[in-house]
Structures are given as C-alpha cells and as structure tokens.
JSON list of C-alpha atoms in Angstrom, two decimals:
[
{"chain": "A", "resi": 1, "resn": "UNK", "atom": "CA", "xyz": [4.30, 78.77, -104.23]},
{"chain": "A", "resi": 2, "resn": "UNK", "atom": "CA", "xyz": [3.61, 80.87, -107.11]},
{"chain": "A", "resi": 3, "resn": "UNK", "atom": "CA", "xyz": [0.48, 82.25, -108.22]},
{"chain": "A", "resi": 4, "resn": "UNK", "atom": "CA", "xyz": [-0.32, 80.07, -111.31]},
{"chain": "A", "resi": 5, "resn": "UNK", "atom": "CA", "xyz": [-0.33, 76.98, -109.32]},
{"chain": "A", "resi": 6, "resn": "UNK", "atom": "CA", "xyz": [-2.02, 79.02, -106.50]},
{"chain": "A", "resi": 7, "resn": "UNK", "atom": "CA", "xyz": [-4.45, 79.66, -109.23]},
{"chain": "A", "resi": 8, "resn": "UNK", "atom": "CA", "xyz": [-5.13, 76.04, -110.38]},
{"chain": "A", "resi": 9, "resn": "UNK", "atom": "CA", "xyz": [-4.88, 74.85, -106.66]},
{"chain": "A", "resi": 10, "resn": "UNK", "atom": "CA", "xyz": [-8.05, 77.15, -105.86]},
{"chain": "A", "resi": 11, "resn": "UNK", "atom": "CA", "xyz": [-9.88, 76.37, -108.83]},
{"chain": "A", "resi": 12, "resn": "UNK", "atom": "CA", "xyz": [-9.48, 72.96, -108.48]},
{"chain": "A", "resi": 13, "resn": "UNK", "atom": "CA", "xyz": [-10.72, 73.62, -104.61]},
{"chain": "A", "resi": 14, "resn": "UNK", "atom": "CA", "xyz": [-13.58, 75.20, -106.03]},
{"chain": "A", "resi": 15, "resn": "UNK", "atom": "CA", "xyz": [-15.32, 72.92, -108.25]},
{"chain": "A", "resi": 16, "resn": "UNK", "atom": "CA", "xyz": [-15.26, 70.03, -105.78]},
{"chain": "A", "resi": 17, "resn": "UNK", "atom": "CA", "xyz": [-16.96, 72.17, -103.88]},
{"chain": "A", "resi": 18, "resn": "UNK", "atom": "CA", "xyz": [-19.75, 73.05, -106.26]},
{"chain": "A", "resi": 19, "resn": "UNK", "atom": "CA", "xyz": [-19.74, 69.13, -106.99]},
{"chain": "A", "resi": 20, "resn": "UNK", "atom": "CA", "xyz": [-20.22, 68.12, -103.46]},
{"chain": "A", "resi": 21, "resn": "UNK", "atom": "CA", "xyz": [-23.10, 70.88, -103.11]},
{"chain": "A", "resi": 22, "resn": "UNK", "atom": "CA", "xyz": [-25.26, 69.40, -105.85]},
{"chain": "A", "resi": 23, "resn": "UNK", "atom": "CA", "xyz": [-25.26, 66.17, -104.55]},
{"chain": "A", "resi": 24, "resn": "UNK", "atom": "CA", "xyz": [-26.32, 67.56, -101.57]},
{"chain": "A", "resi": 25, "resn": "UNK", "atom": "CA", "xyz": [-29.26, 68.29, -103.53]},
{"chain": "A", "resi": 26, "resn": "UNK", "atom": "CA", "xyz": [-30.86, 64.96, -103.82]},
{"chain": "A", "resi": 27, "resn": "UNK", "atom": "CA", "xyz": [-31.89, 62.18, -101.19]},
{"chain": "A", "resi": 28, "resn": "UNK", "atom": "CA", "xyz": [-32.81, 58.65, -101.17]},
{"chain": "A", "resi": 29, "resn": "UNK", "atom": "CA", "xyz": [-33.53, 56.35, -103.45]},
{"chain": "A", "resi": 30, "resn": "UNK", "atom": "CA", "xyz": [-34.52, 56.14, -107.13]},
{"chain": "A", "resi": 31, "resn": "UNK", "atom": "CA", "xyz": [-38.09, 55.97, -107.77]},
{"chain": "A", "resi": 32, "resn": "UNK", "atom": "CA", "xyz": [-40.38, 55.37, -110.47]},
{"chain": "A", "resi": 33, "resn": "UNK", "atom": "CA", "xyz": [-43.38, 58.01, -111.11]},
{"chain": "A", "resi": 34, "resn": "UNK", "atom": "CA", "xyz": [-45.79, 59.06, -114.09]},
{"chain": "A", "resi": 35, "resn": "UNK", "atom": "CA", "xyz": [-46.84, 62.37, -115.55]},
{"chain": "A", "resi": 36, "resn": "UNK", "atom": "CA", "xyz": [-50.15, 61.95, -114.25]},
{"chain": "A", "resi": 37, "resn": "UNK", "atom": "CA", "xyz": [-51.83, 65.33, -115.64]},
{"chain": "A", "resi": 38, "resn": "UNK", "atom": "CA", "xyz": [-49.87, 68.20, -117.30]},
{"chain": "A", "resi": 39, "resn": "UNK", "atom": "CA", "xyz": [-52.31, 71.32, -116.59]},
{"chain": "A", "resi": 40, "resn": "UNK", "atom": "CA", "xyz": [-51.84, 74.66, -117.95]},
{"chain": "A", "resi": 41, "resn": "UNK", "atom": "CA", "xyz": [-49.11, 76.66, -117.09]},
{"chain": "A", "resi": 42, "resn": "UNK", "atom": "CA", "xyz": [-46.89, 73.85, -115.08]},
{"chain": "A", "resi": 43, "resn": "UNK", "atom": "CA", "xyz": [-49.49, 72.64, -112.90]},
{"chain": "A", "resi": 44, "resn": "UNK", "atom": "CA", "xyz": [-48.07, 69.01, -112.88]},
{"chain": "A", "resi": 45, "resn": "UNK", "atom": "CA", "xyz": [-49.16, 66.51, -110.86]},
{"chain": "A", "resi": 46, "resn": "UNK", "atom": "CA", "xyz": [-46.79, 63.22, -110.59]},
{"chain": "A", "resi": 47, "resn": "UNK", "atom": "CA", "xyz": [-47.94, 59.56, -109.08]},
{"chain": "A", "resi": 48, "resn": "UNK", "atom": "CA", "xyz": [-45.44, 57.23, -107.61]},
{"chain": "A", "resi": 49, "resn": "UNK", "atom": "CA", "xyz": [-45.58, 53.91, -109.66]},
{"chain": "A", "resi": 50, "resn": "UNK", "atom": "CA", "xyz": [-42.68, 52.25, -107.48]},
{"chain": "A", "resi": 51, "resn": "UNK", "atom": "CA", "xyz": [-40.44, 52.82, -104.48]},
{"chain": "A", "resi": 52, "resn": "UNK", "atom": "CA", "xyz": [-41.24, 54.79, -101.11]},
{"chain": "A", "resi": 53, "resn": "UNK", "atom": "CA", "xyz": [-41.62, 58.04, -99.94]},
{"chain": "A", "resi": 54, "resn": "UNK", "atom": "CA", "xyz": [-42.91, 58.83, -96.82]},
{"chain": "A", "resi": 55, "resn": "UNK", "atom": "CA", "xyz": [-47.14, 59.54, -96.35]},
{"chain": "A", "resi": 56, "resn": "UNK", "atom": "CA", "xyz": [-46.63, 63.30, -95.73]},
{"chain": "A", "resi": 57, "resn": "UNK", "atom": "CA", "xyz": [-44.85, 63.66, -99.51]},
{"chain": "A", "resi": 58, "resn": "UNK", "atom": "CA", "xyz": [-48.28, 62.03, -101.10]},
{"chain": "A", "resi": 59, "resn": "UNK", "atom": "CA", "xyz": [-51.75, 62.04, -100.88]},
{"chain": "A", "resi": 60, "resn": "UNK", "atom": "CA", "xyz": [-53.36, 58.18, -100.54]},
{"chain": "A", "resi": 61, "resn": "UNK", "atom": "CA", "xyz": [-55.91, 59.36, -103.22]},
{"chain": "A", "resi": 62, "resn": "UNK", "atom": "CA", "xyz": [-56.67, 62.70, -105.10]},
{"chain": "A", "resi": 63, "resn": "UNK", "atom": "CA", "xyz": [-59.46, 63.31, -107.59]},
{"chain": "A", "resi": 64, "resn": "UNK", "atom": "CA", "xyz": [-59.10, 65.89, -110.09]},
{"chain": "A", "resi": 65, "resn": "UNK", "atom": "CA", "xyz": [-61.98, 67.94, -110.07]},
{"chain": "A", "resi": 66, "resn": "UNK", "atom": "CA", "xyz": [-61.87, 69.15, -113.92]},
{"chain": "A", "resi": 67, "resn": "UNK", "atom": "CA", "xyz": [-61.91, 65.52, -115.55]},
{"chain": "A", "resi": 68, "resn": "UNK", "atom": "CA", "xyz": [-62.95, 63.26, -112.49]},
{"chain": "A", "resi": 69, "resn": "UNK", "atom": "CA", "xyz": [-60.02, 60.92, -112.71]},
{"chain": "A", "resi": 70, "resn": "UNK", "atom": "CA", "xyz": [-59.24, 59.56, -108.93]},
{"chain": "A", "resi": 71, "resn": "UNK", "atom": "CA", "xyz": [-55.30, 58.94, -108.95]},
{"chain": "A", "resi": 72, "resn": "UNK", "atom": "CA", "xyz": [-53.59, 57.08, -106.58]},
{"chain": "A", "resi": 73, "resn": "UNK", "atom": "CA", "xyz": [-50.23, 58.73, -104.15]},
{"chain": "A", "resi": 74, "resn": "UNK", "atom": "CA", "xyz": [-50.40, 62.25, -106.18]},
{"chain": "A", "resi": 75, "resn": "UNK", "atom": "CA", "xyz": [-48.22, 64.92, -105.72]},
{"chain": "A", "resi": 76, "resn": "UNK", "atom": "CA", "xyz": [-47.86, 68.63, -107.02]},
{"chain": "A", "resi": 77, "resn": "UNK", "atom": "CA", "xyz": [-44.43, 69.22, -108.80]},
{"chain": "A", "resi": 78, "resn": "UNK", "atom": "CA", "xyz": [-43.04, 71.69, -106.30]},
{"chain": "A", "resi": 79, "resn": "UNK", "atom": "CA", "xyz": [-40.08, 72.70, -108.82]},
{"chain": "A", "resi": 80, "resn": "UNK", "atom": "CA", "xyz": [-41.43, 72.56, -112.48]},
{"chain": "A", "resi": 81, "resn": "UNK", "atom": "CA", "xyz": [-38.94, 75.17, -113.63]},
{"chain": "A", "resi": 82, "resn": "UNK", "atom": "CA", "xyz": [-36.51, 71.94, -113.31]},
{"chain": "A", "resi": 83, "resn": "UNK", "atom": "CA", "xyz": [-38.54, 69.08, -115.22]},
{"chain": "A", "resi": 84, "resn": "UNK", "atom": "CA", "xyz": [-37.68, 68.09, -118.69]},
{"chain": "A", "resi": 85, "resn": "UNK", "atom": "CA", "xyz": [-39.81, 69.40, -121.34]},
{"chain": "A", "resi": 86, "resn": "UNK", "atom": "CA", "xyz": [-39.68, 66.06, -123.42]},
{"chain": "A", "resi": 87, "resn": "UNK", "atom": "CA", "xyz": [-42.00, 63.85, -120.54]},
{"chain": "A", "resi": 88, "resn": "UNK", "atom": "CA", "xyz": [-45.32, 63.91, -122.10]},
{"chain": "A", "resi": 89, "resn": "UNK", "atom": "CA", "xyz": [-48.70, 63.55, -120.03]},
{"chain": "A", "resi": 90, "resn": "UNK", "atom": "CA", "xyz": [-48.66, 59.49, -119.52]},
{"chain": "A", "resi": 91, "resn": "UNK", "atom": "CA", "xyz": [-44.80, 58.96, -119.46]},
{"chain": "A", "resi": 92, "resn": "UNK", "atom": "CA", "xyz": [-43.30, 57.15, -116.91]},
{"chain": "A", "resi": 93, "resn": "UNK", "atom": "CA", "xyz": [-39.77, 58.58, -115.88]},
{"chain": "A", "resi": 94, "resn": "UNK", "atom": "CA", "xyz": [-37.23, 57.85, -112.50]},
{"chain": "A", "resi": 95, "resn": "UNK", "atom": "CA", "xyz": [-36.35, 60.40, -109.95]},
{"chain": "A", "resi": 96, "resn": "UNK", "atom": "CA", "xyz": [-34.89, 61.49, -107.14]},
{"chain": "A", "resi": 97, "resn": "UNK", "atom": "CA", "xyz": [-36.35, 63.61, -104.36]},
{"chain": "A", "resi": 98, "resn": "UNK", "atom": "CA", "xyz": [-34.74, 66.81, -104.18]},
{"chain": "A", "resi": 99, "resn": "UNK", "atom": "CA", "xyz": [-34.26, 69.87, -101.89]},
{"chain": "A", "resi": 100, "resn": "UNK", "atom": "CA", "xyz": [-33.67, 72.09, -104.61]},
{"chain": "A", "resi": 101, "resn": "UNK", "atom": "CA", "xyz": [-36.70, 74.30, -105.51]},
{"chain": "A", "resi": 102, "resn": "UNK", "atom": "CA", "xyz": [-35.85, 77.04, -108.76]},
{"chain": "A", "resi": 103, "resn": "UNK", "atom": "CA", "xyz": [-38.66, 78.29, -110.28]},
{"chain": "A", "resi": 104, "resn": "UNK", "atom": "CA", "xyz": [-36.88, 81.13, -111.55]},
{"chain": "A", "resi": 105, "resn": "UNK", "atom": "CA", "xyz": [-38.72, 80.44, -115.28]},
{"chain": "A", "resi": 106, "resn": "UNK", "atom": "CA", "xyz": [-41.27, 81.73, -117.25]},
{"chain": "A", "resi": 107, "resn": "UNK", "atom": "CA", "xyz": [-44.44, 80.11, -116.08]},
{"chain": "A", "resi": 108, "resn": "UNK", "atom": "CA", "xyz": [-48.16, 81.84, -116.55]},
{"chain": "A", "resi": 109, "resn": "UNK", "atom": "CA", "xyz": [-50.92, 82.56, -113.76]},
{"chain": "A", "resi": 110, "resn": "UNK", "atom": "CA", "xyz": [-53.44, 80.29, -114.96]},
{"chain": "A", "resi": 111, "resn": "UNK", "atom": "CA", "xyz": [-54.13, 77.88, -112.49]},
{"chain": "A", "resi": 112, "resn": "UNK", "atom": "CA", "xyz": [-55.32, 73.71, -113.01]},
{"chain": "A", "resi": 113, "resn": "UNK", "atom": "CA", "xyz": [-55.81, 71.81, -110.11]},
{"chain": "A", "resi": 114, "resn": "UNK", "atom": "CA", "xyz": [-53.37, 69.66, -108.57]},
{"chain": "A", "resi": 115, "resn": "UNK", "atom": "CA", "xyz": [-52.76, 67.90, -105.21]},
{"chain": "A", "resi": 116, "resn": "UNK", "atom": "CA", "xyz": [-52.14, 70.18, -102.41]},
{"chain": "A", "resi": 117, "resn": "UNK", "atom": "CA", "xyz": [-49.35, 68.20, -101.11]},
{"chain": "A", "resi": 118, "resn": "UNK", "atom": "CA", "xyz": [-45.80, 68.88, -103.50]},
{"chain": "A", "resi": 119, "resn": "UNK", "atom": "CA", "xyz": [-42.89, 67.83, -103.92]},
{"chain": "A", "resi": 120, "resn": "UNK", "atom": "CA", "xyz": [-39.33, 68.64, -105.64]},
{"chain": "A", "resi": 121, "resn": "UNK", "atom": "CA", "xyz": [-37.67, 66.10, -107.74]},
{"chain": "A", "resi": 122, "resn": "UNK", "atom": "CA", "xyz": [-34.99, 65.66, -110.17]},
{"chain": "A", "resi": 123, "resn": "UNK", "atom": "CA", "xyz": [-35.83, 63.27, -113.16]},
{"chain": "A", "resi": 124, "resn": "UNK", "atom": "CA", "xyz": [-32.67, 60.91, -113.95]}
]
C-alpha cells in the first residue's frame, strides 16, 4: 500500500472517530426549556417547559432571592461557555443533556443567584 492512500485511509479513520466522540456527548431525548433569568456574568438559570429529566437534574421549585420570582424545575447552566449568545432572557429553545462541560471562555466573577443544582446542555 503506498503512503498516499495510507494517508487518506488514516484520515478518513480519524474523523469518524472524532464524529463518534461528539455524539457521545449528548444523551436522551430532546427537551424543551426557557431562559428563565440571565444574571450577570453567565449565571443562567434554565426551566424545563417539556420532556423529562430525572429529580436530581432539577429543583421542584427555586425562588430567586434578588427579584422574588418562584420558578418551577430550575437548573444552573453548568456549561455556559457553550450556550448561544442569541437566546434572550424569556426565549424558549430545545436541548439535549450533555456530558460535555467547557468553560474555557471569558466569563467575570460577579456572582447572581441561581439554583444550586446544574446542568450541561447543548441547545439544538
């Protein structure tokens, strides 16, 4: 065999790996949440509108203490670094749950309150 096709061979080897490792990434099924409260330096707290997720990725009811709004199955965004810039406070989006957590972004020290339970999730 020579070394071009060698070459191409591995390459092609290669990206179906890094493929197949993304997917990886992601489990269960599509659900439908809301940009509940976008605080100060991506402290984001999401509510699950529709699907499931299971009680320890939620809390029941969380009230934030700055504008005394009670919200209902609250999470912290556990990855912010990945969440699209465009969703505005009040937007409902889909996702996905996700084990990928990269916060390797630019993101201040201030601190809002937000749920203490969080979660990672990629926005389809």
């Amino acid at each position: 065999m020579n070394t071009s096709l060698r070459k191409i061979i591995l390459i092609g080897i290669s990206f179906s790996l890094f493929g197949f490792q993304c997917e990886k990434n992601l489990t269960g099924p599509i659900l439908k949440g809301k940009l509940a409260v976008n605080g100060i330096c991506s402290n984001i707290t999401i509510t699950l509108l529709e699907g499931e997720l299971e009680q320890n990725q939620f809390e029941n009811r969380w009230t934030d203490p700055v504008t005394g709004v009670t919200h209902q199955k609250a999470f912290r965004l556990a990855n912010p670094c990945q969440f699209p810039s465009h969703i505005s406070e009040g937007d409902e989006f889909y996702f996905r749950v996700s084990t990928r957590v990269d916060n390797n972004c630019a993101t201040c020290q201030a601190f809002y309150p937000t749920p203490q339970t969080a979660l990672a999730i990629q926005v389809e």
